[in-house]
Structures are given as structure tokens and as C-alpha cells.
Amino acid sequence: MGLFDRVTVLLQKGVDLCWLRHNLLASNLANVETPGYRPRDLDFAKEMERAMAEGNLPMSRTHPDHLPPLEGSSPRLILRGGWGNPDGNKVDLEGEMVRLAENYLQYLSLLRMLEEKLSMIKYSIAEGGGQ
């Protein structure tokens, strides 16, 4: 058995998906006035279900001090449609801001859970005294 259990790996995956989704939503906001732009997103719940079903939980390394990425497939991006501007841009500014705020809260929750999990591992190692 490795140092990190399945829950820890799933929390890592969730944090990574939130980071990716943040970048997608920020890109949508940056292109709010780009003619013909279609906003991109990902379905967090579906991606987590897919990761659990595949068992390989893909991630990317966002900082050199982060845990190494796991091998696996990339998340599936969604192109959102719907009503748009006359120039073909389909970015809904208010909707993107709401999604960004929700994603941020989800990211913070997952990060706190991961910190707690890693804190328990650290405590176990320290209290075990290398036995």
C-alpha cells in the first residue's frame, strides 16, 4: 500500500480539475468581446465519476512543489452554446462570474480537505517514530 490512499488521490484530482476549470472560465471572461467566441467549460462531477471509474485519476503538475501528476486521460471540455451577441459571441458575463465563484468555493473546500488528510499522514509519520 502506498503513502496516499484513494481518497487523497481523489482530492488531488478534484483540486486539479478546479484549477483547470478556473483557467477555462478566466479564458471565457477574457474573450467576452471576441466575435464568434464560444465559452469552454468542463463538467466537474462527470470528470470525477470518470476518474473513479477509470481508476487512473489523471492530473497535471501546476507547481514544482506539488505532488507529481498521475498518468491518465485528459478532461473532456464542453463548448457552451445558447444565446449570444449579434457578433456570435456566446459568453454570458454574469453566468461566467457565478461559475467562477462557485468553482473557487469548491476549490477551497477540496484544498482544506486535502490539507487535513496530509496533516493526518504527517502526524502519523511523526508519532510513529519510524517504527
Short mmCIF file of C-alpha atoms in Angstrom, two decimals:
data_model
loop_
_atom_site.label_atom_id
_atom_site.label_comp_id
_atom_site.label_asym_id
_atom_site.label_seq_id
_atom_site.Cartn_x
_atom_site.Cartn_y
_atom_site.Cartn_z
CA MET A 1 0.00 0.00 0.00
CA GLY A 2 1.31 3.44 -0.92
CA LEU A 3 1.54 6.51 1.25
CA PHE A 4 -1.51 8.11 -0.39
CA ASP A 5 -4.85 6.30 -0.31
CA ARG A 6 -7.63 6.59 -2.88
CA VAL A 7 -9.34 9.46 -1.02
CA THR A 8 -6.14 11.54 -1.08
CA VAL A 9 -5.70 10.87 -4.79
CA LEU A 10 -9.33 11.81 -5.48
CA LEU A 11 -8.91 15.04 -3.52
CA GLN A 12 -5.79 15.81 -5.58
CA LYS A 13 -7.78 15.15 -8.75
CA GLY A 14 -10.59 17.45 -7.57
CA VAL A 15 -8.17 20.30 -6.81
CA ASP A 16 -6.56 19.84 -10.21
CA LEU A 17 -9.92 19.87 -12.00
CA CYS A 18 -10.92 23.07 -10.17
CA TRP A 19 -7.64 24.68 -11.24
CA LEU A 20 -8.25 23.68 -14.85
CA ARG A 21 -11.86 24.90 -14.72
CA HIS A 22 -10.70 28.23 -13.26
CA ASN A 23 -8.39 28.71 -16.24
CA LEU A 24 -11.19 27.86 -18.67
CA LEU A 25 -13.62 30.28 -17.01
CA ALA A 26 -10.97 33.02 -16.86
CA SER A 27 -10.33 32.49 -20.58
CA ASN A 28 -14.06 32.84 -21.23
CA LEU A 29 -14.09 36.15 -19.36
CA ALA A 30 -11.02 37.36 -21.25
CA ASN A 31 -12.85 36.66 -24.53
CA VAL A 32 -16.14 38.31 -23.58
CA GLU A 33 -15.82 40.70 -26.56
CA THR A 34 -14.21 38.31 -29.06
CA PRO A 35 -16.54 37.86 -32.06
CA GLY A 36 -17.65 34.25 -32.55
CA TYR A 37 -16.12 33.02 -29.28
CA ARG A 38 -17.86 30.04 -27.64
CA PRO A 39 -17.21 29.59 -23.91
CA ARG A 40 -15.46 26.41 -22.76
CA ASP A 41 -16.04 24.52 -19.54
CA LEU A 42 -15.86 21.07 -18.02
CA ASP A 43 -18.37 19.06 -16.03
CA PHE A 44 -16.65 18.58 -12.67
CA ALA A 45 -19.00 15.82 -11.46
CA LYS A 46 -18.71 13.83 -14.69
CA GLU A 47 -14.92 14.15 -14.71
CA MET A 48 -14.69 12.90 -11.12
CA GLU A 49 -17.01 9.99 -11.95
CA ARG A 50 -14.89 9.18 -14.99
CA ALA A 51 -11.71 9.31 -12.92
CA MET A 52 -13.17 6.97 -10.30
CA ALA A 53 -14.40 4.56 -12.98
CA GLU A 54 -11.08 4.54 -14.82
CA GLY A 55 -9.12 4.26 -11.62
CA ASN A 56 -6.16 6.17 -13.06
CA LEU A 57 -7.11 9.70 -11.90
CA PRO A 58 -5.19 11.99 -14.31
CA MET A 59 -3.63 15.23 -13.02
CA SER A 60 -1.20 17.89 -14.14
CA ARG A 61 1.55 19.45 -12.06
CA THR A 62 0.85 23.16 -11.57
CA HIS A 63 3.81 23.99 -9.33
CA PRO A 64 7.21 22.30 -8.81
CA ASP A 65 6.44 21.70 -5.11
CA HIS A 66 3.13 19.94 -5.82
CA LEU A 67 2.71 16.19 -5.79
CA PRO A 68 3.68 14.59 -9.11
CA PRO A 69 0.93 14.10 -11.69
CA LEU A 70 -0.69 10.76 -12.27
CA GLU A 71 -0.88 9.28 -15.74
CA GLY A 72 -4.24 9.18 -17.47
CA SER A 73 -6.59 10.78 -19.95
CA SER A 74 -7.33 14.49 -20.24
CA PRO A 75 -10.62 16.01 -19.07
CA ARG A 76 -13.29 16.43 -21.75
CA LEU A 77 -14.03 20.07 -22.49
CA ILE A 78 -17.53 21.35 -23.18
CA LEU A 79 -18.29 24.11 -25.69
CA ARG A 80 -21.30 26.00 -24.39
CA GLY A 81 -23.83 27.45 -26.82
CA GLY A 82 -27.07 29.26 -26.23
CA TRP A 83 -28.00 32.85 -26.86
CA GLY A 84 -25.27 35.15 -27.95
CA ASN A 85 -24.47 38.60 -29.19
CA PRO A 86 -25.08 39.58 -32.83
CA ASP A 87 -21.33 39.08 -33.43
CA GLY A 88 -21.67 35.38 -32.48
CA ASN A 89 -20.02 35.67 -29.05
CA LYS A 90 -21.83 33.41 -26.59
CA VAL A 91 -20.13 34.43 -23.32
CA ASP A 92 -22.61 35.33 -20.56
CA LEU A 93 -20.59 37.65 -18.31
CA GLU A 94 -22.78 37.24 -15.22
CA GLY A 95 -23.05 33.48 -15.69
CA GLU A 96 -19.28 33.14 -16.01
CA MET A 97 -18.76 35.17 -12.83
CA VAL A 98 -21.20 32.92 -10.92
CA ARG A 99 -19.45 29.78 -12.23
CA LEU A 100 -16.07 31.26 -11.28
CA ALA A 101 -17.24 31.99 -7.71
CA GLU A 102 -18.77 28.50 -7.32
CA ASN A 103 -15.60 26.90 -8.64
CA TYR A 104 -13.48 28.94 -6.21
CA LEU A 105 -15.57 27.79 -3.23
CA GLN A 106 -15.33 24.18 -4.39
CA TYR A 107 -11.56 24.56 -4.81
CA LEU A 108 -11.19 25.94 -1.27
CA SER A 109 -13.27 23.10 0.19
CA LEU A 110 -11.27 20.42 -1.59
CA LEU A 111 -7.99 22.09 -0.67
CA ARG A 112 -8.95 22.20 3.01
CA MET A 113 -9.90 18.51 2.95
CA LEU A 114 -6.61 17.65 1.23
CA GLU A 115 -4.65 19.70 3.77
CA GLU A 116 -6.39 17.85 6.61
CA LYS A 117 -5.68 14.47 5.01
CA LEU A 118 -2.00 15.32 4.51
CA SER A 119 -1.82 16.68 8.06
CA MET A 120 -3.05 13.31 9.35
CA ILE A 121 -0.39 11.50 7.31
CA LYS A 122 2.29 13.85 8.65
CA TYR A 123 1.07 13.29 12.22
CA SER A 124 1.10 9.51 11.74
CA ILE A 125 4.66 9.60 10.47
CA ALA A 126 5.84 11.90 13.29
CA GLU A 127 4.11 9.89 16.03
CA GLY A 128 5.20 6.57 14.58
CA GLY A 129 8.81 7.46 15.23
CA GLY A 130 9.94 5.46 12.23
CA GLN A 131 8.84 2.16 13.79
#
